[in-house]
Amino acid sequence: MLKLICGALAAWSLAVPLAAAAAYPDHPVTLVVPSVPGGAADVVGRLVAAELAKRWNVPVIVENRAGGASIIGTQAVARAKPDGHTLLLGPDASFTAVPYLLPDVPYQAKDFAPIATLATLQYVLVGAPGAPFKSLRELLDQARARPDAITYASGGPGSTHHLAMALFERAAGISLKHVPYKAAPQGFVGVMGDQVDLMFIVASTAVPQIKAGKVQGLANAGAAPIAGAPELPMVKDTVKDFTFYSWFGLFAPARTPAPVLAELQNSVAAVLQSPEVRDKMQAQGMIVGDQDGLGLSERIARDVQVLAPVIADIKTATSKQQ
């Protein structure tokens, strides 16, 4: 299945006209970010857009189109003219989970040409300040004693935060209650306000609020220390083999001309090698992307396989609630 998905994605990314394209870009480029301003996707989008604008000497406009588990913004790019002037900053869940989890999603992977991985994100498991548990071990003990009593926030069904917690539940052998919000920042506010018990949230958002005492830092979801919070214990040391990262990729509509895709890949690679960009991403707790379009296609295929059992669990649980 992995080879089939990979081959299909690679084919879609290359199935474009090979005729020479006009000078690209020759007018402003729109980068659609399918989430609210201020979140991690928005930060990455604006950083990359600013650097591309300098390189191309044309405006690169970030357009936030949030809603519908990122479907609204993603669909808009799928339907855009395939000339490279409308691009998508795609969160991983838009390609690895949402099409498999939600009914009637109005786009497919074949509607896009992958360009590059922009950033890989580290995550922290945070608890509400008034939550009855004060450590990962206490959380696990209480969750096993009281199934479905502890609540967690996400940015909506099928969002990265939802998937992270579903993987955690499966690995730890616990059952928690999902409280979906319209967007991750709203869910995080819910945790800070003691309306929800916990959440997996990107490290760049979590660490300042942990230091300010507004949330509990329970554990690092990754396999390496997080800059700014190296003292956080790792989930994998308590829950065997559990690690979680997410990523942001850059996509163009399918059928974008090959010369345009080549320019996009070359320009993005140069931007990501910039010391200024690397420093800013690392300061946000992000790992700078190093995959081209083919590498991103392969990553999507691997993630689809990893998430398949969790998505099946989520769909089963949802059907029981209906």
PDB file of C-alpha atoms in Angstrom, residues 50-51 53 74 97 109 132 174 185 222 229 236 239 243 250 282 299 315 321:
ATOM      1  CA  ALA A  50       8.342  37.172   3.420  1.00  0.00           C
ATOM      2  CA  GLU A  51      11.511  35.429   2.259  1.00  0.00           C
ATOM      3  CA  ALA A  53       8.793  37.869  -1.691  1.00  0.00           C
ATOM      4  CA  THR A  74      -7.412  23.501   1.302  1.00  0.00           C
ATOM      5  CA  ALA A  97      -6.332  12.142   8.195  1.00  0.00           C
ATOM      6  CA  ALA A 109      -4.315  14.168  -2.592  1.00  0.00           C
ATOM      7  CA  PRO A 132      -6.055  17.039  39.525  1.00  0.00           C
ATOM      8  CA  ILE A 174      -6.489   4.734  28.219  1.00  0.00           C
ATOM      9  CA  PRO A 185      -5.570  28.331  19.792  1.00  0.00           C
ATOM     10  CA  GLY A 222       9.238  13.937  20.856  1.00  0.00           C
ATOM     11  CA  ALA A 229      12.210  23.360  28.151  1.00  0.00           C
ATOM     12  CA  LYS A 236       8.215   7.731  25.348  1.00  0.00           C
ATOM     13  CA  VAL A 239       4.484   5.138  27.306  1.00  0.00           C
ATOM     14  CA  THR A 243       6.536   9.883  19.864  1.00  0.00           C
ATOM     15  CA  LEU A 250       3.927  23.570   0.669  1.00  0.00           C
ATOM     16  CA  GLN A 282      14.421  26.837  15.664  1.00  0.00           C
ATOM     17  CA  ARG A 299       6.095  11.146   4.133  1.00  0.00           C
ATOM     18  CA  LYS A 315     -14.662   6.371  13.268  1.00  0.00           C
ATOM     19  CA  GLN A 321     -22.107   8.131  19.724  1.00  0.00           C
TER      20      GLN A 321
END
